[in-house]
mmCIF file of C-alpha atoms in Angstrom:
data_model
loop_
_atom_site.group_PDB
_atom_site.id
_atom_site.type_symbol
_atom_site.label_atom_id
_atom_site.label_comp_id
_atom_site.label_asym_id
_atom_site.label_seq_id
_atom_site.Cartn_x
_atom_site.Cartn_y
_atom_site.Cartn_z
ATOM 1 C CA MET A 271 92.292 92.070 87.628
ATOM 2 C CA SER A 272 90.227 88.877 87.442
ATOM 3 C CA GLU A 273 87.376 89.017 84.981
ATOM 4 C CA ARG A 274 83.977 88.836 86.646
ATOM 5 C CA GLN A 275 81.804 85.734 86.267
ATOM 6 C CA SER A 276 78.089 86.064 85.576
ATOM 7 C CA LEU A 277 75.824 83.769 87.595
ATOM 8 C CA PHE A 278 72.018 84.164 87.380
ATOM 9 C CA GLY A 279 72.653 87.612 85.911
ATOM 10 C CA VAL A 280 74.753 88.624 88.938
ATOM 11 C CA GLU A 281 78.384 89.630 88.365
ATOM 12 C CA LEU A 282 80.714 87.915 90.866
ATOM 13 C CA ASP A 283 84.426 88.454 91.480
ATOM 14 C CA PRO A 284 86.370 85.178 91.172
ATOM 15 C CA LEU A 285 88.776 85.898 94.023
ATOM 16 C CA THR A 286 90.407 83.737 96.675
ATOM 17 C CA MET A 287 90.334 84.788 100.329
ATOM 18 C CA ASP A 288 93.966 85.964 100.160
ATOM 19 C CA GLU A 289 93.284 88.056 97.038
ATOM 20 C CA THR A 290 90.223 89.621 98.678
ATOM 21 C CA VAL A 291 92.153 90.548 101.833
ATOM 22 C CA GLN A 292 94.878 92.119 99.679
ATOM 23 C CA ARG A 293 92.285 94.187 97.767
ATOM 24 C CA CYS A 294 90.938 95.466 101.094
ATOM 25 C CA LEU A 295 94.380 96.387 102.421
ATOM 26 C CA ASP A 296 95.205 98.155 99.143
ATOM 27 C CA ALA A 297 91.968 100.168 99.418
ATOM 28 C CA VAL A 298 93.005 101.404 102.879
ATOM 29 C CA ARG A 299 96.581 102.047 101.773
ATOM 30 C CA TYR A 300 95.677 104.002 98.642
ATOM 31 C CA GLY A 301 92.602 105.790 99.989
ATOM 32 C CA ARG A 302 90.085 104.041 97.720
ATOM 33 C CA GLN A 303 86.664 102.945 98.849
ATOM 34 C CA LEU A 304 85.704 99.288 98.563
ATOM 35 C CA GLU A 305 82.147 98.191 99.269
ATOM 36 C CA ILE A 306 81.916 94.417 99.625
ATOM 37 C CA GLY A 307 78.828 92.375 98.847
ATOM 38 C CA VAL A 308 78.560 88.657 99.609
ATOM 39 C CA VAL A 309 75.967 86.267 98.200
ATOM 40 C CA ASN A 310 74.770 82.851 99.269
ATOM 41 C CA ALA A 311 71.978 80.696 97.835
ATOM 42 C CA ALA A 312 69.245 82.442 99.854
ATOM 43 C CA LYS A 313 70.377 85.924 98.849
ATOM 44 C CA LEU A 314 70.531 85.028 95.156
ATOM 45 C CA VAL A 315 66.943 83.755 95.417
ATOM 46 C CA ASN A 316 65.844 86.893 97.280
ATOM 47 C CA MET A 317 67.564 89.170 94.757
ATOM 48 C CA ARG A 318 65.171 87.812 92.122
ATOM 49 C CA ARG A 319 62.231 88.861 94.299
ATOM 50 C CA ASP A 320 63.617 92.153 95.605
ATOM 51 C CA PRO A 321 64.905 94.569 92.929
ATOM 52 C CA ARG A 322 66.181 97.000 95.578
ATOM 53 C CA LEU A 323 68.383 94.282 97.102
ATOM 54 C CA ALA A 324 69.570 93.249 93.626
ATOM 55 C CA ARG A 325 70.551 96.852 92.783
ATOM 56 C CA ALA A 326 72.333 97.311 96.117
ATOM 57 C CA VAL A 327 74.427 94.139 95.634
ATOM 58 C CA ALA A 328 75.153 94.986 91.981
ATOM 59 C CA GLY A 329 76.464 98.390 93.110
ATOM 60 C CA CYS A 330 79.153 96.857 95.338
ATOM 61 C CA ASP A 331 82.789 97.074 94.231
ATOM 62 C CA LEU A 332 83.379 93.410 95.076
ATOM 63 C CA VAL A 333 80.703 90.686 95.021
ATOM 64 C CA LEU A 334 81.883 87.406 96.546
ATOM 65 C CA ALA A 335 80.583 83.851 96.864
ATOM 66 C CA ASP A 336 79.754 83.548 100.566
ATOM 67 C CA GLY A 337 78.027 80.154 100.225
ATOM 68 C CA GLN A 338 79.479 76.822 99.107
ATOM 69 C CA ALA A 339 76.320 76.225 97.040
ATOM 70 C CA VAL A 340 77.173 79.335 94.981
ATOM 71 C CA VAL A 341 80.640 77.902 94.186
ATOM 72 C CA TRP A 342 79.067 74.569 93.150
ATOM 73 C CA ALA A 343 76.467 76.329 90.979
ATOM 74 C CA GLY A 344 79.297 78.302 89.352
ATOM 75 C CA ARG A 345 81.025 75.047 88.379
ATOM 76 C CA VAL A 346 77.825 73.523 86.974
ATOM 77 C CA LEU A 347 76.940 76.676 85.040
ATOM 78 C CA ARG A 348 80.433 77.293 83.644
ATOM 79 C CA ALA A 349 81.069 80.405 85.733
ATOM 80 C CA PRO A 350 83.915 79.033 87.883
ATOM 81 C CA LEU A 351 84.773 80.694 91.197
ATOM 82 C CA PRO A 352 88.065 79.658 92.853
ATOM 83 C CA GLU A 353 86.690 79.205 96.368
ATOM 84 C CA ARG A 354 84.122 80.286 98.871
ATOM 85 C CA VAL A 355 84.955 83.583 100.588
ATOM 86 C CA ALA A 356 82.747 83.349 103.662
ATOM 87 C CA GLY A 357 81.754 86.714 105.119
ATOM 88 C CA ILE A 358 82.687 85.748 108.683
ATOM 89 C CA ASP A 359 86.102 84.384 107.659
ATOM 90 C CA LEU A 360 86.852 87.566 105.728
ATOM 91 C CA PHE A 361 85.681 89.585 108.763
ATOM 92 C CA LEU A 362 88.107 87.755 111.080
ATOM 93 C CA ARG A 363 90.997 88.026 108.613
ATOM 94 C CA LEU A 364 90.403 91.783 108.251
ATOM 95 C CA LEU A 365 90.260 92.263 112.044
ATOM 96 C CA ALA A 366 93.636 90.495 112.364
ATOM 97 C CA GLU A 367 95.132 92.580 109.530
ATOM 98 C CA ALA A 368 93.673 95.801 110.965
ATOM 99 C CA GLU A 369 95.188 95.014 114.362
ATOM 100 C CA SER A 370 98.672 94.426 112.942
ATOM 101 C CA ALA A 371 98.534 97.441 110.581
ATOM 102 C CA GLY A 372 97.010 99.903 113.082
ATOM 103 C CA VAL A 373 93.858 100.345 110.976
ATOM 104 C CA SER A 374 90.815 101.610 112.894
ATOM 105 C CA VAL A 375 87.442 99.843 112.668
ATOM 106 C CA TYR A 376 83.780 100.570 113.412
ATOM 107 C CA PHE A 377 81.088 98.011 114.277
ATOM 108 C CA LEU A 378 77.471 98.733 113.373
ATOM 109 C CA GLY A 379 74.782 96.164 114.079
ATOM 110 C CA ALA A 380 73.116 93.607 116.376
ATOM 111 C CA GLY A 381 71.294 94.378 119.618
ATOM 112 C CA GLN A 382 73.115 96.391 122.286
ATOM 113 C CA ASP A 383 73.669 93.342 124.539
ATOM 114 C CA VAL A 384 75.106 91.227 121.701
ATOM 115 C CA LEU A 385 77.240 94.143 120.489
ATOM 116 C CA GLU A 386 78.763 94.647 123.959
ATOM 117 C CA LEU A 387 79.458 90.914 124.318
ATOM 118 C CA MET A 388 81.145 90.892 120.925
ATOM 119 C CA LEU A 389 83.258 93.955 121.742
ATOM 120 C CA HIS A 390 84.552 92.194 124.901
ATOM 121 C CA ARG A 391 85.430 89.079 122.912
ATOM 122 C CA VAL A 392 87.058 91.080 120.116
ATOM 123 C CA ALA A 393 89.149 92.956 122.709
ATOM 124 C CA ASP A 394 90.340 89.606 124.142
ATOM 125 C CA ARG A 395 91.133 88.157 120.718
ATOM 126 C CA PHE A 396 92.610 91.288 119.116
ATOM 127 C CA PRO A 397 93.954 93.299 122.070
ATOM 128 C CA ARG A 398 95.753 95.947 119.954
ATOM 129 C CA LEU A 399 92.837 96.541 117.558
ATOM 130 C CA LYS A 400 91.858 100.220 117.256
ATOM 131 C CA VAL A 401 88.061 100.407 117.609
ATOM 132 C CA ALA A 402 86.971 103.866 116.452
ATOM 133 C CA GLY A 403 83.369 103.306 117.555
ATOM 134 C CA SER A 404 80.300 101.090 117.577
ATOM 135 C CA ARG A 405 76.518 101.303 117.495
ATOM 136 C CA ASN A 406 73.699 98.780 117.649
ATOM 137 C CA GLY A 407 71.748 97.983 114.507
ATOM 138 C CA TYR A 408 68.331 99.079 115.747
ATOM 139 C CA PHE A 409 67.527 102.282 113.920
ATOM 140 C CA ASP A 410 65.023 103.422 111.341
ATOM 141 C CA ASP A 411 65.695 104.862 107.902
ATOM 142 C CA SER A 412 65.455 108.477 109.098
ATOM 143 C CA GLN A 413 68.559 107.936 111.311
ATOM 144 C CA GLN A 414 70.804 106.523 108.594
ATOM 145 C CA GLU A 415 72.357 109.814 107.534
ATOM 146 C CA ALA A 416 73.249 110.830 111.109
ATOM 147 C CA ILE A 417 74.768 107.387 111.749
ATOM 148 C CA ALA A 418 76.872 107.637 108.572
ATOM 149 C CA ASP A 419 78.094 111.074 109.696
ATOM 150 C CA ALA A 420 79.004 109.722 113.155
ATOM 151 C CA ILE A 421 81.051 106.949 111.522
ATOM 152 C CA ALA A 422 82.794 109.550 109.332
ATOM 153 C CA ARG A 423 83.649 111.618 112.427
ATOM 154 C CA SER A 424 85.118 108.534 114.132
ATOM 155 C CA GLY A 425 87.749 108.278 111.375
ATOM 156 C CA ALA A 426 87.184 104.512 111.009
ATOM 157 C CA GLN A 427 88.945 103.021 107.999
ATOM 158 C CA MET A 428 86.975 99.747 108.021
ATOM 159 C CA LEU A 429 83.246 99.473 108.713
ATOM 160 C CA PHE A 430 81.595 96.151 109.571
ATOM 161 C CA LEU A 431 77.798 95.890 109.374
ATOM 162 C CA GLY A 432 76.303 93.124 111.517
ATOM 163 C CA MET A 433 72.786 93.459 110.098
ATOM 164 C CA THR A 434 70.409 91.301 108.088
ATOM 165 C CA SER A 435 69.671 91.552 104.368
ATOM 166 C CA PRO A 436 68.481 93.728 102.747
ATOM 167 C CA LYS A 437 69.042 96.344 105.487
ATOM 168 C CA LYS A 438 72.847 96.168 105.365
ATOM 169 C CA GLU A 439 73.010 96.241 101.564
ATOM 170 C CA ILE A 440 70.631 99.198 101.348
ATOM 171 C CA PHE A 441 72.571 101.123 104.029
ATOM 172 C CA THR A 442 75.829 100.432 102.167
ATOM 173 C CA ALA A 443 74.376 101.504 98.810
ATOM 174 C CA SER A 444 72.870 104.706 100.210
ATOM 175 C CA TYR A 445 75.417 105.799 102.823
ATOM 176 C CA GLY A 446 78.576 103.676 102.462
ATOM 177 C CA ALA A 447 80.500 106.467 100.741
ATOM 178 C CA ARG A 448 79.301 109.031 103.294
ATOM 179 C CA THR A 449 80.839 107.034 106.182
ATOM 180 C CA GLY A 450 84.317 107.711 104.805
ATOM 181 C CA ALA A 451 85.366 104.139 105.601
ATOM 182 C CA ARG A 452 87.732 102.660 103.012
ATOM 183 C CA VAL A 453 86.339 99.136 103.404
ATOM 184 C CA VAL A 454 82.626 98.546 104.044
ATOM 185 C CA HIS A 455 81.781 94.908 104.700
ATOM 186 C CA GLY A 456 78.327 93.554 105.571
ATOM 187 C CA VAL A 457 78.899 90.552 107.839
ATOM 188 C CA GLY A 458 75.303 89.527 108.599
ATOM 189 C CA GLY A 459 75.007 87.369 111.712
ATOM 190 C CA SER A 460 78.761 87.317 112.401
ATOM 191 C CA PHE A 461 78.417 89.592 115.444
ATOM 192 C CA ASP A 462 76.196 86.911 117.060
ATOM 193 C CA ILE A 463 78.834 84.235 116.348
ATOM 194 C CA LEU A 464 81.701 86.340 117.722
ATOM 195 C CA ALA A 465 79.603 87.159 120.786
ATOM 196 C CA GLY A 466 79.067 83.423 121.382
ATOM 197 C CA VAL A 467 75.273 83.759 121.040
ATOM 198 C CA THR A 468 75.130 81.595 117.884
ATOM 199 C CA ARG A 469 77.363 78.598 117.204
ATOM 200 C CA ARG A 470 79.001 78.269 113.814
ATOM 201 C CA ALA A 471 78.830 74.987 111.929
ATOM 202 C CA PRO A 472 81.915 72.731 112.223
ATOM 203 C CA ALA A 473 84.373 72.864 109.308
ATOM 204 C CA SER A 474 83.192 69.504 107.933
ATOM 205 C CA TRP A 475 79.592 70.799 107.660
ATOM 206 C CA GLN A 476 80.918 73.939 105.935
ATOM 207 C CA ARG A 477 82.864 71.873 103.367
ATOM 208 C CA TRP A 478 79.699 69.972 102.456
ATOM 209 C CA GLY A 479 77.697 73.176 102.128
ATOM 210 C CA LEU A 480 75.531 72.280 105.143
ATOM 211 C CA GLU A 481 75.975 75.410 107.260
ATOM 212 C CA TRP A 482 72.318 76.276 106.572
ATOM 213 C CA LEU A 483 71.224 72.917 108.033
ATOM 214 C CA TYR A 484 73.341 73.459 111.163
ATOM 215 C CA ARG A 485 71.716 76.869 111.636
ATOM 216 C CA ALA A 486 68.253 75.449 111.004
ATOM 217 C CA LEU A 487 68.824 72.732 113.630
ATOM 218 C CA GLN A 488 69.718 75.435 116.164
ATOM 219 C CA GLU A 489 66.562 77.455 115.398
ATOM 220 C CA PRO A 490 64.173 75.047 113.633
ATOM 221 C CA ARG A 491 60.987 77.045 114.165
ATOM 222 C CA ARG A 492 62.452 80.321 112.923
ATOM 223 C CA LEU A 493 64.775 79.093 110.170
ATOM 224 C CA GLY A 494 63.769 75.572 109.143
ATOM 225 C CA ARG A 495 61.008 76.396 106.690
ATOM 226 C CA ARG A 496 62.818 79.478 105.353
ATOM 227 C CA TYR A 497 65.989 77.542 104.509
ATOM 228 C CA LEU A 498 64.126 74.633 102.933
ATOM 229 C CA THR A 499 62.095 77.021 100.773
ATOM 230 C CA THR A 500 65.036 79.119 99.571
ATOM 231 C CA ASN A 501 67.302 76.087 99.029
ATOM 232 C CA ALA A 502 64.632 74.355 96.938
ATOM 233 C CA ALA A 503 64.210 77.582 94.929
ATOM 234 C CA PHE A 504 67.993 77.793 94.417
ATOM 235 C CA VAL A 505 68.240 74.193 93.159
ATOM 236 C CA LEU A 506 65.367 74.923 90.752
ATOM 237 C CA MET A 507 67.030 78.152 89.592
ATOM 238 C CA THR A 508 70.281 76.261 88.938
ATOM 239 C CA ALA A 509 68.510 73.460 87.065
ATOM 240 C CA ARG A 510 66.618 75.927 84.863
ATOM 241 C CA GLU A 511 69.801 77.839 84.082
ATOM 242 C CA PHE A 512 71.639 74.590 83.273
ATOM 243 C CA ILE A 513 68.882 73.585 80.834
ATOM 244 C CA ARG A 514 68.937 77.065 79.289
ATOM 245 C CA LEU A 515 72.708 76.892 78.745
ATOM 246 C CA THR A 516 72.736 73.300 77.444
ATOM 247 C CA PRO A 517 71.933 72.703 73.771
ATOM 248 C CA SER A 518 68.892 70.417 73.571
ATOM 249 C CA SER A 519 69.377 66.809 72.548
ATOM 250 C CA ALA A 520 66.981 67.401 69.656
ATOM 251 C CA SER A 521 69.083 70.153 68.134
ATOM 252 C CA ALA A 522 72.208 68.061 68.793
ATOM 253 C CA ASN A 523 70.666 65.159 66.847
ATOM 254 C CA ARG A 524 69.698 67.443 63.946
ATOM 255 C CA SER A 525 73.279 68.588 63.622
ATOM 256 C CA HIS A 526 74.441 65.037 62.762
#
């Protein structure tokens, strides 16, 4: 077991993609439940402002670095993480593994039209995948228990939540166990990408940690200001933490 790394007071699992996939397959094989949380720069900023979101992420069995900026911050702050484990890449790997192993899945999230588009595309890409059920992500808190029970009745072994934060984290924290799914993975806007509604940034943009900019350029009015604000806050958070962890030059001089 890899020892967790602490970054901004959040405990992260320093796992590669392959190690994460293996943990998920072991959970299904041995009947253990694994709730997966992923964090990027924006979520780490929002966790400071939203205690409920912070508690929900902290309660996950695995917490992974979804954003390249988180990996870079880990290096700077001496909390090294081996690589980025992007939520959508993990989602696609698990769908492929579920198809080959005969593991059933459930999709919860997005609007009905996007969900149906995604289901068609998933059926084309993973023709032997066992889909136990699906439901759109438009429901209020009073329906959560009934939805969790419906997922449990479906017998799904993997549950993918295509919902925004903090809704997916709060659902997972409150009802993940009740669903009976062995792997519960919140995949955010991945349903939109699989449906072809949103384009994903090219690999080169991803390597440079510029996926946020690619998204912002697609929806500048909705996302531009939000991304700039949270990214600036994340850089500031990292700088403050770096200063806190670094002995001051004054104390260094006194030691000579």
